[in-house]
Structures are given as C-alpha cells and as structure tokens.
Coordinates of C-alpha atoms in Angstrom, one line a residue:
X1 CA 202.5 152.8 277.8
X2 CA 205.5 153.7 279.0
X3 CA 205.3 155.0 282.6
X4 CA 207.3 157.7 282.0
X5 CA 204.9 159.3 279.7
X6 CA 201.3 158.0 282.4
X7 CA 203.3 159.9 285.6
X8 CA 203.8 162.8 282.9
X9 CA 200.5 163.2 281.8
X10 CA 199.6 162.9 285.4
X11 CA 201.7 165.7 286.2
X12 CA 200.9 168.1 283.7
X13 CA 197.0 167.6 283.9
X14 CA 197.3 169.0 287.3
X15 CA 197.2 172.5 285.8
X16 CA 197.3 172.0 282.1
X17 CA 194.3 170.8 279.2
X18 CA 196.5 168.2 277.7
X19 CA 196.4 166.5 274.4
X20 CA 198.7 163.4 273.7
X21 CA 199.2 162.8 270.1
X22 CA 199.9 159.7 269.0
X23 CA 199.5 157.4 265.9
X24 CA 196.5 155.3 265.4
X25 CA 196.6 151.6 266.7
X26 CA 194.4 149.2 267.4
X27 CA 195.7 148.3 270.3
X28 CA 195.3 151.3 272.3
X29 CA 195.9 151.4 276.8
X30 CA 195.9 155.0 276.8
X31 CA 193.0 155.9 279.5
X32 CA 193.2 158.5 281.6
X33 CA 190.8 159.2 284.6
X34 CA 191.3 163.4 284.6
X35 CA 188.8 164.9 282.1
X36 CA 191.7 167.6 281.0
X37 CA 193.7 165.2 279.3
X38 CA 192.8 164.0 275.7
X39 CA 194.5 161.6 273.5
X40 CA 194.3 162.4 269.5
X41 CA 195.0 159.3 267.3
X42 CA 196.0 160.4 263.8
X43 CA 198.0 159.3 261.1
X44 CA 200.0 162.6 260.3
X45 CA 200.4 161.7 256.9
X46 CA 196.9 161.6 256.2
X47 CA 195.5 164.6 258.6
X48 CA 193.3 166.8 257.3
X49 CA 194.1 169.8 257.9
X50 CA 190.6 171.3 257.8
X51 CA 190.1 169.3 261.7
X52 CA 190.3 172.0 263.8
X53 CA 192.5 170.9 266.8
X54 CA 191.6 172.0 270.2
X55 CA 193.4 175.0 272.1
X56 CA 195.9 173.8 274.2
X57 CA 198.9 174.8 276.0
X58 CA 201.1 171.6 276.4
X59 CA 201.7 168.9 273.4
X60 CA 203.1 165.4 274.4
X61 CA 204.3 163.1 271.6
X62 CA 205.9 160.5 270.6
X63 CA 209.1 160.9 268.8
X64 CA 207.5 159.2 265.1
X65 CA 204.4 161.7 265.6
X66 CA 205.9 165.0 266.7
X67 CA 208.3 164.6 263.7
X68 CA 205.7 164.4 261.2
X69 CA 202.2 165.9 262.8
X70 CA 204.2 168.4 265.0
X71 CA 206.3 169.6 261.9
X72 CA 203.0 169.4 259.4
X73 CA 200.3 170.7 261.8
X74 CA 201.7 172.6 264.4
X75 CA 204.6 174.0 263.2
X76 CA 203.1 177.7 264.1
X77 CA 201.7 177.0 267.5
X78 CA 203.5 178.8 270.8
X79 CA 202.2 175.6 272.6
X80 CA 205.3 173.7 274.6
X81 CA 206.1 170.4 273.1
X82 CA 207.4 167.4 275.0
X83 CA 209.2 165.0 272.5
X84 CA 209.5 161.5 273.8
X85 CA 211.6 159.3 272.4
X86 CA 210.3 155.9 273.2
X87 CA 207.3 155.2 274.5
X88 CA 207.1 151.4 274.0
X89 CA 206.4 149.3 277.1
X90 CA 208.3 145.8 277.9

C-alpha cells in the first residue's frame, strides 16, 4: 500500500477509531498493529445494506470505493471522508 495512506492511518488512529474501506482482493497487505483501525473489504456494488457498519468518525478510501460505497452507503453520514486517489504501490 501506498505509504501515503500506512503514515495516514497511523496518524489518524492516534485519536480516531478508523475504518479503511477498500475493495475486495485477494491480495491483501493491509495490517495494522493499532486495534482502532479496521479495514472493511466490500464490493460496493454488491453491499448489503442490511450490514450494519460500525460508528466511526473518520472514513479513508480509495478513490474507486468512495465513489461507489461512499455515495451508495454513506451518503448521510457526518463522518469526515479522506478520498485518495491512488493508492497503488510500485
């Protein structure tokens, strides 16, 4: 992952719960050591909205997920979303 996004994350789970949404892969390096940060794999086009997503105050995504989850799911929340563009790793 990007390390823009890890030193993020980092940052935020300092004195946030945070939740980084993402599509599913099967490929998946996203491990963080802090308990408050949790990563959601979903494939917005498919959620159920019946899955009750956890509170939270701070929403990191990809740019592919928080234009189709963020607009689908979470279009009503006061939460703060960070939209990242890229998040690809060379």
């Amino acid at each position: 992952m990007n390390i823009y996004v890890t030193n993020l994350v980092n940052f935020l789970s300092a004195n946030h719960n945070v939740y980084l949404i993402t599509k599913d892969c099967d490929n998946c390096d996203l491990n963080f050591l802090e308990s408050n940060v949790k990563v959601i794999h979903c494939n917005p086009k498919d959620y159920n909205p019946k899955n009750v997503l956890p509170n939270f105050d701070v929403i990191i995504s990809n740019y592919w997920t928080s234009g189709i989850f963020c607009k689908l799911n979470l279009s009503k929340s006061n939460a703060v979303k960070i939209n990242i563009s890229h998040t690809w790793s060379t």
